[in-house]
Structure formats: structure tokens, C-alpha cells
Amino acid sequence: MEEFSGGPLGSTEVLVSLKRSHEGHRLQMESINGELAYKIYERNMLLKAKDATLEEQQDRLAYLEGELCDLEAKQYHLRGQVDELNRKNATLKEEYDTLRQHYGHQEGEFRRAAERSVELLRCLMQVKADAAQHENERIERAKHARVSQELKKATKTRVSVKVYPEVVKADKQKMETTDVPEEQNGERLRKRPFRSASATSMTLTRYVDVFKGLFDFRLKRGNSISSVSEDRYCSLPCCMAACLPSGVSDIQEAHASEINAIKFSPNSGMLATGGTDRRIRLWNVVAGHLENMQSLEGANGSITSVEFDPSGCHILAATYNNAAQLWKMGDCQFKEILTGHTDKVTAAKFRSTRHQAVTGSRDRTVKEWDLSKGACSRTIDVLSYCNDLVCCDTIIVSGHHDKTIRFWDSRDVRCTQVIPVEGTVTSLSISPDQMHLLSCSRDNALKVIDLRMHNIRQVFRAEGFKCGSDGTKAVFSPDKSYAMVGSADGTLFIWNMETGKLETTLAGVHRSPVNAVAWGSSGTYVGSVDRCRKVVLWR
């Protein structure tokens, strides 16, 4: 106001200056106003977007709250089911505890019943054995009495014999100059089994045994499966009394590894051994010594058993390559191979002719074979695998891992008889008269079975005897006076059949378990083989 007091009130310059100042200020305010309006617009757009998102989130929250209510309802329902299942589980647990206690009680009763049944079976077998023994003794006494009466009657009968001196002299000269032929029809003639009573002292029992052996001999004929008629081989009573071995006659290291099988030929002049080196060695028995004769090659697995046919011209062997193989004497290569088993073949035996054979295997089957065709004629399914078998006439006897001995008839598909023993059967041996069977088992015992009564007649045990394996073999002596087996410590045990007592032991030669033994049909030699490749000839 003081500035304007010095000049005119309506000065133009002052007004222009004020106008310009107000105009700049107005423009500045408009610019600021526009920026603020744009920011307000942006904030409004963001607010609308937030409102939309909020609404969407509220809708989703409402949906989730509904699902939560449903889940809580389901959870409540499932909790109810869990509680119900817990109650049922508690009830079932109580029932299970009750049943378990009842099962324990029943198992105890079953075990006691099984023990009682075993004891009753043992008692029954003992009663049968005693009855059979009494019956056999009665029959023997009756036979002895009958023979004694006949001999007494014969001694009282007078016989008139008219002797001419000239004839007696001529007969005497003829007997002195006549030589006995060594062979007739390819067979060696044997000496008379006994002399007159004036030359040899023999008891009445020995006479009865000799006459029984001679008169019980039967010549059998039959046809093989190939319908070729032939004479069946028969066993003459060639051994009157077996010699009890007392010492070593010869020792040989026969194979490159363990020996499993040993067998004498029918005339006892040859010995065959088979082992895990897949070879069969043949030995000549000459003057108490073993002479290497031949080696049979071609086996694809370890040899488990060897067997001569009754003529001694063929050898049948069981092998671990699920087959049995047949050799002919003089040929180094095998003649026939019998395939069809699915596991190790543990036994292979000839039937009554060289055209028929039987094999047993760990595939739980026993097979009959027609060797002329090289084909299996019958397969027998068994519940347990077979360790050994023997054949007699139409009957096949097999020993099994399940502690039983089974009898099979070639004319019947079913098992005809089962005899339980107390251990796994390792071997079977049949007596020459086919009246008794010798079994060896893992309960460290030999059992003699009466084939007429089908019961156990004798049981042989001894301190120190232990069956070494599932393939341990035991045999009868050829006159059925003794039973022999090898032990796990290398000792041979021999029992007397008549007394039932241990007759002798042969120790100190074998240093490892004896796998198999054999007794020559002449009764002179005994052979044994062990795990350390050794074959021993005893005499």
C-alpha cells in the first residue's frame, strides 16, 4: 500500500505483474490438481479391484467353511467307526487269546497221542516180531523133528546090496582115472558142497539148511517186455559158509575223488567201484590182490551205485546227471543211457533178467525199464525220494527219506505194503533166499525184516557205529549168517544173524567214513570203499 501510495492507483505495470503472478500460480495449481485427480482415479480403480478380490475371497471362504463343516461331520462319523472297530478288535483279541490257549492244550494232547501211537506201534511190531519168531521156531522144530524121525527111520531100514568084486574094482579104477571137467556149457563146475558123514562132521541143523537150500531152488523162465523168450538167471547155493574177514588182503587208491559204490561180480572174480570222478573201475581179484583191469568212461555225473547183471556181462550204474547208464564188459563206452528222471538217480538194479531194470531217484519216482528197447515201461510216483531199492521176483522194495520202506508189485499200480523205521533209509540188501531184507538207516541201526511176515525181526546197534551219510550201504553175507556195514569213523561192523550180537569190528584201515561195503558170493572176500579214494579188500 505504501508502494502504491507513491504512484497512481491504477498503474498498469503493477496490474500486469500481479496478473502474471496469479496466472502462473493458477497454472501450477491446475497442474497439481490434474495430477491429484489422476491419482484419485488410479486409487479408485485399485479400490474396485480390491473390492472384487475381497468379494471373491469371501465367496471362497464361505465355500471352504462349508467343506470344513462336511469334513468335521465325516470326521465325527469316522471316529465313531474307529471306536466301533476298536471294540470289535478287543473282542476278537479276547477270542484269539482263548483259541490260542485252546490250541496249545490241543497241541499238547496231540503230541502225547502221537507219542502213545508210536509206542503202541512199537509194541505191536514187537508183538508181531515175537509171534513171528515163535512161529518160525515152531516150524523149525517141527522140521527138525520130522527130519530126525526120517533119519532114524532110514537108519533102521535094512537094504540088501549085492556087490560083485569085479564091478567094484572096475568102478574104483574108473573113478581114479577120470578127471572132472573144468567147464560145461560155459559154466564152471563146483565141488560137492559136503562130503559123507564119515569124512566131515556136520550137525543136524547144518544138514537141514543144506537140504533146504537145495530143494528150495527153482528154475524160473519168463519173457521180457520185448517178448523175447529166455531163461531167467537163478542163484545156486554157491556159498555154504561165509568166511569172517579178519585182516587186509589188499589196499588200492582207486579213484581221483570220493568212492560211492562197490560190487563183486556174480562169480566173485571181479570187483567194480564207482565214484564222484565219473568213472567205473574194474578190478580182477587174483590170489587176494586187486589187479587193475579196465576203466569204464562216459558217465556225465558222479556214480552213486553199480550193479552186475546175473551173468556178469553187463554193468548198470546210477549217476547224478539224472540218468542210469549200461555198459557191456569189454566195451569202454556205455551201451545205453536211461533218461527220464528229473533229479539225481540214487539206485539202479537189474530185475530177474538183463533185459529189465529198476531205478530210484530223488525226484520221488521209481521207474521200470525195458533195456532191450531202452525205454521206461512204468513210472511209480512216491511221496518221498528214494535212496535205495532191491528187486525180488515181481516185487520192488524201495527205501525212502521219510523213514519208510515201501513194497510195489509189478502187477499192481498201488503200494502193497509200508513198513516204518526210525530213521532215513540209506540202503537195502536182500538175502539170497529172498526171505529177509536188511535195511540201514540214519538212526544208526540195521534192521532185518522178515519178508513173509512183513515185520522187523532183528535190530542191530553197537557202540561207536554211526551212519555216515544218506548213501551208506550195508549187506548180508552170501550165506545170510552175518550183516555188515561201515561206520562214519572208518570201522567195519559185523553182526551175527543167529545170535544177534556184534561178531567183530575191523578198524584202523579206513581213515574216513566208509560209504559202501560188498561181500563176494563165494564168501571169501569182503570189499569196502571210503571218502578218501581208498578201496580195501578183506579176507
C-alpha positions as MATLAB code, in Angstrom:
seq = 'MEEFSGGPLGSTEVLVSLKRSHEGHRLQMESINGELAYKIYERNMLLKAKDATLEEQQDRLAYLEGELCDLEAKQYHLRGQVDELNRKNATLKEEYDTLRQHYGHQEGEFRRAAERSVELLRCLMQVKADAAQHENERIERAKHARVSQELKKATKTRVSVKVYPEVVKADKQKMETTDVPEEQNGERLRKRPFRSASATSMTLTRYVDVFKGLFDFRLKRGNSISSVSEDRYCSLPCCMAACLPSGVSDIQEAHASEINAIKFSPNSGMLATGGTDRRIRLWNVVAGHLENMQSLEGANGSITSVEFDPSGCHILAATYNNAAQLWKMGDCQFKEILTGHTDKVTAAKFRSTRHQAVTGSRDRTVKEWDLSKGACSRTIDVLSYCNDLVCCDTIIVSGHHDKTIRFWDSRDVRCTQVIPVEGTVTSLSISPDQMHLLSCSRDNALKVIDLRMHNIRQVFRAEGFKCGSDGTKAVFSPDKSYAMVGSADGTLFIWNMETGKLETTLAGVHRSPVNAVAWGSSGTYVGSVDRCRKVVLWR';
ca = [
       0.000    0.000    0.000;
       2.909    2.202    0.688;
       4.342    1.230   -2.725;
       1.175    2.252   -4.395;
       0.886    5.426   -2.419;
       3.834    6.883   -4.257;
       2.201    6.476   -7.726;
      -1.110    6.386   -9.357;
      -3.592    3.810   -8.021;
      -4.369    2.105  -11.350;
      -0.810    1.670  -12.526;
      -0.687   -0.725  -15.487;
       2.660   -2.360  -14.726;
       1.580   -3.403  -11.286;
      -1.568   -4.942  -12.583;
       0.254   -6.780  -15.299;
       2.768   -8.123  -12.811;
       0.037   -9.279  -10.489;
      -1.848  -10.842  -13.381;
       1.207  -12.773  -14.475;
       1.890  -13.893  -10.954;
      -1.678  -15.075  -10.455;
      -1.658  -16.759  -13.853;
       1.491  -18.740  -13.059;
       0.124  -19.692   -9.711;
      -3.158  -20.794  -11.311;
      -1.367  -22.928  -13.891;
       0.698  -24.522  -11.186;
      -2.416  -25.264   -9.160;
      -4.168  -26.744  -12.217;
      -1.212  -28.981  -12.870;
      -1.169  -30.152   -9.297;
      -4.935  -30.621   -9.418;
      -4.673  -32.782  -12.565;
      -2.042  -34.996  -11.022;
      -4.123  -35.379   -7.896;
      -7.216  -36.189   -9.962;
      -5.274  -38.905  -11.887;
      -4.015  -40.380   -8.650;
      -7.535  -40.381   -7.286;
      -8.676  -42.204  -10.421;
      -5.936  -44.798  -10.031;
      -6.788  -45.242   -6.375;
     -10.444  -45.719   -7.284;
      -9.538  -48.398   -9.848;
      -7.332  -50.191   -7.316;
     -10.090  -49.959   -4.760;
     -12.564  -51.532   -7.177;
     -10.088  -54.354   -7.927;
      -9.522  -54.918   -4.212;
     -13.262  -54.938   -3.641;
     -13.677  -57.579   -6.373;
     -10.833  -59.698   -4.923;
     -12.295  -59.323   -1.457;
     -15.670  -60.464   -2.672;
     -14.098  -63.451   -4.428;
     -12.134  -64.334   -1.284;
     -15.280  -64.045    0.798;
     -17.085  -66.404   -1.563;
     -14.192  -68.906   -1.409;
     -14.094  -68.567    2.377;
     -17.771  -69.380    2.539;
     -17.214  -72.449    0.278;
     -14.296  -73.653    2.414;
     -16.323  -73.133    5.569;
     -18.980  -75.383    4.055;
     -16.399  -78.032    3.177;
     -14.951  -77.742    6.675;
     -18.358  -78.448    8.132;
     -18.706  -81.511    5.886;
     -15.240  -82.752    6.857;
     -15.959  -82.255   10.526;
     -19.133  -84.278   10.078;
     -17.169  -87.035    8.301;
     -14.508  -86.949   10.990;
     -17.135  -87.379   13.648;
     -18.583  -90.327   11.705;
     -15.153  -91.933   11.212;
     -14.356  -91.510   14.885;
     -17.494  -93.396   15.625;
     -16.412  -96.189   13.244;
     -12.933  -96.277   14.818;
     -14.446  -96.642   18.241;
     -16.656  -99.468   16.951;
     -13.684 -101.223   15.307;
     -11.654 -100.868   18.494;
     -14.408 -102.551   20.428;
     -14.620 -105.345   17.840;
     -10.828 -105.705   17.804;
     -10.782 -106.038   21.569;
     -13.452 -108.741   21.337;
     -11.526 -110.607   18.592;
      -8.308 -110.365   20.605;
     -10.017 -111.943   23.578;
     -11.345 -114.719   21.323;
      -7.853 -115.158   19.762;
      -6.229 -115.473   23.189;
      -8.826 -118.046   24.158;
      -8.289 -120.016   20.911;
      -4.515 -119.835   21.337;
      -4.736 -121.293   24.804;
      -7.064 -123.998   23.486;
      -4.650 -124.690   20.587;
      -1.735 -125.061   22.982;
      -3.752 -127.501   25.035;
      -4.816 -129.459   21.941;
      -1.235 -129.484   20.593;
      -0.004 -130.939   23.845;
      -2.691 -133.626   23.699;
      -1.818 -134.344   20.041;
       1.872 -134.692   20.880;
       1.066 -137.060   23.725;
      -1.276 -139.017   21.449;
       1.443 -139.224   18.771;
       3.916 -140.486   21.357;
       1.377 -143.038   22.542;
       0.705 -144.129   18.946;
       4.428 -144.541   18.296;
       4.765 -146.545   21.488;
       1.735 -148.667   20.577;
       3.136 -149.210   17.082;
       6.470 -150.231   18.557;
       4.743 -152.601   20.936;
       2.626 -154.003   18.095;
       5.693 -154.512   15.928;
       7.480 -156.166   18.827;
       4.476 -158.450   19.441;
       4.395 -159.357   15.753;
       8.130 -159.945   15.756;
       7.858 -162.169   18.831;
       4.938 -164.042   17.283;
       6.843 -164.496   14.038;
       9.914 -165.641   15.971;
       7.843 -168.181   17.936;
       6.167 -169.363   14.751;
       9.498 -169.692   12.953;
      10.977 -171.561   15.886;
       7.946 -173.848   15.968;
       8.250 -174.528   12.245;
      11.989 -175.160   12.569;
      11.435 -177.515   15.499;
       8.777 -179.365   13.532;
      11.108 -179.626   10.527;
      13.983 -180.809   12.696;
      11.756 -183.373   14.379;
      10.463 -184.600   11.016;
      13.964 -184.860    9.554;
      15.187 -186.571   12.728;
      12.377 -189.117   12.518;
      13.106 -189.717    8.851;
      16.812 -190.159    9.573;
      16.075 -192.548   12.436;
      13.678 -194.449   10.222;
      16.254 -194.555    7.445;
      18.930 -195.889    9.814;
      16.623 -198.695   10.926;
      15.741 -199.742    7.370;
      17.819 -202.579    6.034;
      18.895 -202.507    2.407;
      20.269 -205.578    0.686;
      23.062 -204.746   -1.742;
      24.710 -207.393   -3.826;
      28.263 -206.396   -4.672;
      30.333 -208.051   -7.366;
      34.082 -207.723   -6.746;
      34.861 -207.245  -10.436;
      32.411 -204.335  -10.745;
      33.692 -202.684   -7.593;
      37.264 -202.927   -8.838;
      36.362 -201.523  -12.269;
      34.406 -198.629  -10.745;
      37.289 -197.818   -8.430;
      39.751 -197.738  -11.313;
      37.355 -195.558  -13.330;
      36.980 -193.027  -10.508;
      40.765 -192.838  -10.084;
      41.458 -192.211  -13.807;
      38.518 -189.919  -14.613;
      39.137 -186.150  -14.484;
      36.377 -183.730  -13.562;
      35.831 -181.238  -16.425;
      36.557 -177.667  -15.532;
      33.725 -176.121  -17.570;
      30.495 -177.334  -19.044;
      28.268 -175.127  -21.258;
      30.304 -172.073  -20.307;
      29.811 -172.574  -16.523;
      32.449 -173.667  -14.041;
      31.542 -176.861  -12.186;
      31.708 -176.618   -8.424;
      32.830 -179.226   -5.942;
      30.380 -181.138   -3.869;
      29.065 -178.877   -1.082;
      29.693 -181.509    1.577;
      31.144 -184.989    1.999;
      29.828 -188.033    3.734;
      29.272 -188.110    7.454;
      32.359 -190.218    7.927;
      34.569 -187.600    6.225;
      33.033 -184.390    7.563;
      31.361 -183.697   10.875;
      28.043 -181.829   10.350;
      25.221 -181.179   12.744;
      21.605 -181.977   12.056;
      20.826 -178.246   11.713;
      23.524 -177.862    9.056;
      22.100 -180.847    7.139;
      18.640 -179.269    7.251;
      19.998 -175.941    5.945;
      21.844 -177.663    3.101;
      18.873 -179.764    2.040;
      16.587 -176.737    2.326;
      18.859 -174.685    0.073;
      18.990 -177.469   -2.492;
      15.310 -178.335   -2.574;
      14.066 -174.715   -2.474;
      15.947 -173.938   -5.694;
      13.584 -173.331   -8.593;
      14.479 -172.754  -12.232;
      12.365 -169.891  -13.493;
      11.532 -168.958  -17.055;
       9.826 -165.869  -18.366;
       9.507 -163.330  -21.139;
      10.938 -159.873  -21.149;
       8.912 -156.875  -22.178;
      10.345 -157.201  -25.654;
       8.656 -160.632  -25.833;
      11.982 -162.424  -26.278;
      11.794 -165.784  -24.530;
      14.853 -166.512  -22.403;
      15.921 -168.386  -19.297;
      15.900 -166.305  -16.185;
      19.088 -166.259  -14.201;
      18.966 -168.203  -10.997;
      21.120 -168.167   -7.864;
      22.586 -171.534   -6.924;
      23.620 -172.014   -3.296;
      27.300 -171.457   -4.083;
      28.405 -170.393   -0.582;
      27.946 -172.973    2.156;
      29.631 -170.895    4.872;
      30.982 -167.346    4.551;
      34.453 -166.675    5.937;
      34.542 -163.993    8.598;
      37.130 -161.398    7.466;
      39.972 -160.848    9.873;
      42.577 -158.783    8.028;
      43.506 -156.712    4.997;
      44.316 -158.566    1.803;
      44.975 -155.553   -0.448;
      44.572 -151.747   -0.485;
      44.319 -149.544   -3.573;
      43.783 -145.851   -4.211;
      41.093 -146.472   -6.797;
      39.723 -143.085   -7.870;
      40.609 -139.430   -8.113;
      37.946 -138.470   -5.558;
      35.321 -139.949   -3.224;
      34.145 -143.539   -3.916;
      30.413 -144.164   -3.528;
      29.802 -147.732   -4.751;
      31.401 -151.197   -4.755;
      30.134 -154.534   -6.090;
      31.502 -158.045   -6.681;
      30.688 -159.894   -9.903;
      28.442 -162.974   -9.573;
      31.466 -165.323   -9.555;
      33.437 -163.069   -7.138;
      36.338 -162.916   -9.594;
      35.884 -159.234  -10.352;
      35.252 -156.093   -8.348;
      33.667 -152.853   -9.622;
      33.966 -149.453   -7.934;
      32.329 -146.130   -8.850;
      32.946 -142.629   -7.562;
      32.481 -138.919   -7.953;
      35.193 -138.787  -10.647;
      32.539 -140.177  -13.057;
      34.397 -143.419  -13.694;
      33.845 -147.115  -13.013;
      36.997 -149.093  -12.261;
      37.066 -152.872  -12.764;
      39.484 -154.991  -10.728;
      40.454 -158.636  -11.050;
      40.572 -160.425   -7.699;
      43.567 -162.757   -8.017;
      45.055 -164.573   -5.026;
      43.869 -161.917   -2.629;
      45.120 -158.976   -4.705;
      43.356 -156.362   -6.815;
      44.656 -156.041  -10.372;
      43.501 -153.067  -12.415;
      41.527 -154.461  -15.339;
      39.573 -151.681  -17.073;
      38.099 -148.212  -16.653;
      34.594 -147.504  -17.963;
      34.203 -143.949  -19.227;
      31.249 -141.882  -20.430;
      29.298 -141.104  -17.274;
      28.120 -137.491  -17.148;
      27.794 -137.374  -13.370;
      29.035 -138.907  -10.129;
      28.423 -142.648   -9.808;
      26.062 -143.477   -6.933;
      25.638 -147.249   -7.397;
      26.949 -150.094   -9.586;
      25.316 -153.437  -10.300;
      26.330 -156.542  -12.312;
      23.674 -158.423  -14.233;
      23.278 -162.093  -13.181;
      25.584 -163.263  -15.997;
      28.302 -160.770  -15.103;
      28.416 -159.466  -18.697;
      26.802 -156.063  -18.127;
      27.143 -153.284  -15.546;
      24.354 -150.855  -14.650;
      25.248 -147.619  -12.863;
      23.176 -144.807  -11.342;
      24.529 -141.288  -11.757;
      23.973 -137.746  -10.513;
      23.157 -136.485  -14.023;
      19.535 -137.712  -13.628;
      20.153 -140.924  -15.600;
      21.308 -144.550  -15.384;
      23.877 -145.968  -17.806;
      24.533 -149.509  -19.057;
      27.949 -150.875  -20.051;
      28.884 -154.186  -21.646;
      32.003 -155.895  -20.374;
      34.890 -155.286  -22.742;
      33.489 -152.010  -24.111;
      34.923 -148.770  -22.767;
      31.917 -146.698  -23.863;
      28.438 -147.107  -22.429;
      25.888 -149.166  -24.368;
      22.664 -147.490  -23.222;
      21.617 -144.423  -21.253;
      18.273 -144.361  -19.417;
      16.895 -140.823  -19.202;
      13.606 -139.628  -17.753;
      14.320 -138.759  -14.126;
      14.365 -135.079  -13.170;
      16.778 -135.395  -10.237;
      19.726 -137.493   -9.095;
      19.384 -141.254   -9.660;
      20.404 -142.942   -6.414;
      19.885 -146.638   -7.253;
      19.790 -148.815  -10.377;
      19.211 -152.582  -10.168;
      18.632 -155.434  -12.639;
      15.457 -157.499  -12.437;
      15.485 -161.290  -12.967;
      16.967 -160.850  -16.464;
      19.459 -158.445  -18.010;
      16.654 -157.013  -20.179;
      14.799 -155.445  -17.237;
      15.937 -152.885  -14.683;
      14.567 -150.602  -11.979;
      15.849 -147.161  -10.935;
      15.092 -144.919   -7.960;
      15.649 -141.176   -7.814;
      15.375 -138.107   -5.639;
      12.618 -136.824   -7.923;
      10.278 -139.069   -5.858;
       9.778 -141.681   -8.578;
      10.724 -145.313   -9.175;
      10.951 -146.374  -12.830;
      10.906 -149.794  -14.504;
      12.894 -150.130  -17.742;
      12.921 -152.403  -20.783;
      16.633 -152.473  -21.576;
      16.141 -154.136  -24.962;
      14.269 -151.005  -26.055;
      15.984 -148.507  -23.772;
      12.553 -147.206  -22.729;
      10.691 -146.722  -19.463;
       7.827 -149.194  -19.120;
       6.366 -147.869  -15.849;
       6.735 -144.883  -13.521;
       5.796 -145.126   -9.837;
       5.169 -141.846   -8.010;
       6.228 -141.823   -4.362;
       5.746 -139.258   -1.590;
       9.448 -139.188   -0.694;
      12.679 -139.501   -2.632;
      14.246 -142.923   -2.903;
      17.719 -143.704   -1.516;
      17.964 -147.401   -2.463;
      15.909 -150.319   -3.799;
      16.036 -154.090   -4.366;
      14.064 -156.474   -6.580;
      12.748 -159.965   -5.914;
      10.534 -161.792   -8.416;
       7.608 -159.425   -9.140;
       8.164 -157.240   -6.056;
      10.150 -153.992   -5.871;
      11.223 -152.786   -2.417;
      12.278 -149.146   -2.039;
      13.786 -147.279    0.933;
      12.933 -143.593    1.348;
      13.958 -140.378    3.063;
      10.655 -140.227    5.002;
      11.744 -143.211    7.183;
       9.650 -145.833    5.396;
      10.202 -148.953    3.287;
       7.628 -149.465    0.525;
       6.698 -152.600   -1.414;
       5.478 -152.405   -5.031;
       4.021 -155.220   -7.133;
       4.781 -155.044  -10.861;
       1.216 -156.211  -11.487;
      -0.408 -153.541   -9.296;
      -0.210 -149.752   -9.529;
      -0.571 -149.222   -5.788;
       1.847 -149.672   -2.920;
       1.172 -153.075   -1.355;
       2.967 -152.608    1.968;
       4.624 -149.850    4.014;
       6.992 -150.587    6.901;
       8.014 -147.582    9.049;
      11.517 -147.381   10.521;
      13.003 -144.862   12.914;
      15.404 -143.142   10.530;
      16.007 -142.190    6.918;
      16.643 -145.398    4.952;
      20.112 -145.335    3.354;
      20.352 -148.849    1.868;
      18.543 -152.143    1.320;
      20.004 -155.637    0.866;
      18.019 -158.801    0.200;
      19.155 -162.234    1.335;
      19.973 -164.874   -1.324;
      16.890 -166.904   -0.366;
      14.732 -163.723   -0.692;
      13.246 -164.309    2.756;
      14.842 -161.418    4.653;
      15.634 -157.776    3.967;
      18.451 -155.787    5.592;
      17.984 -152.027    5.920;
      20.427 -149.375    7.120;
      19.033 -146.072    8.430;
      20.217 -142.777    9.864;
      19.143 -143.755   13.395;
      22.446 -145.712   13.471;
      20.839 -149.133   13.287;
      20.471 -152.108   10.936;
      17.089 -153.798   10.783;
      16.312 -157.296    9.491;
      12.797 -157.539    8.027;
      11.000 -160.854    7.567;
       9.554 -160.673    4.031;
       6.987 -163.368    4.814;
       5.506 -161.587    7.823;
       6.480 -158.024    6.755;
       7.764 -157.099   10.190;
      11.069 -156.205   11.793;
      12.724 -159.356   13.098;
      16.035 -158.015   14.425;
      17.645 -154.659   15.165;
      21.434 -154.321   15.257;
      23.094 -151.468   17.148;
      26.584 -151.066   18.521;
      28.542 -148.509   20.478;
      30.642 -146.478   18.083;
      28.615 -147.239   14.983;
      27.309 -144.132   13.221;
      25.743 -144.000    9.775;
      27.887 -141.568    7.806;
      25.519 -140.371    5.053;
      22.267 -140.971    3.190;
      24.210 -143.274    0.842;
      25.794 -145.623    3.410;
      25.354 -149.235    2.204;
      25.015 -152.404    4.317;
      24.942 -156.033    3.049;
      24.183 -159.604    4.048;
      26.878 -162.258    3.834;
      26.125 -164.700    0.976;
      25.098 -167.421    3.449;
      22.990 -164.923    5.462;
      24.998 -165.625    8.589;
      26.249 -162.056    9.039;
      25.258 -158.433    8.423;
      27.976 -155.870    7.653;
      28.174 -152.072    7.403;
      30.797 -149.328    7.525;
      30.765 -146.529   10.093;
      31.467 -142.807    9.894;
      34.788 -143.314   11.747;
      36.052 -145.848    9.166;
      35.328 -149.008   11.192;
      33.536 -152.029    9.722;
      30.904 -153.637   11.982;
      29.780 -157.260   11.504;
      26.836 -158.782   13.423;
      25.963 -162.460   13.798;
      22.480 -163.170   12.454;
      21.933 -166.201   14.664;
      22.934 -164.661   17.995;
      22.055 -161.048   17.145;
      25.305 -159.883   18.736;
      28.239 -157.938   17.320;
      30.611 -160.560   15.941;
      33.661 -158.426   15.148;
      34.899 -154.997   14.076;
      37.598 -154.087   11.549;
      39.239 -150.790   12.437;
      42.397 -148.833   11.761;
      42.485 -149.128    7.954;
      39.949 -146.577    6.730;
      40.664 -143.047    7.939;
      37.400 -141.559    6.652;
      33.697 -142.568    6.581;
      33.013 -145.860    4.795;
      30.411 -145.276    2.082;
      29.754 -148.846    0.910;
      30.692 -152.480    1.532;
      30.346 -155.660   -0.539;
      30.641 -159.379    0.218;
      31.655 -161.757   -2.576;
      29.221 -164.545   -3.420;
      31.926 -167.126   -2.721;
      32.052 -165.902    0.872;
      35.842 -165.471    0.821;
      36.394 -161.765    0.179;
      34.903 -158.545    1.517;
      35.350 -155.112   -0.091;
      34.905 -151.606    1.324;
      35.323 -148.047   -0.043;
      35.562 -144.680    1.686;
      35.561 -140.943    1.021;
      39.339 -140.754    0.711;
      39.546 -142.693   -2.598;
      40.555 -145.950   -0.913;
      39.273 -149.469   -1.735;
      40.168 -152.242    0.717;
      39.971 -155.985    0.072;
      39.471 -158.006    3.272;
      39.961 -161.724    3.795;
];
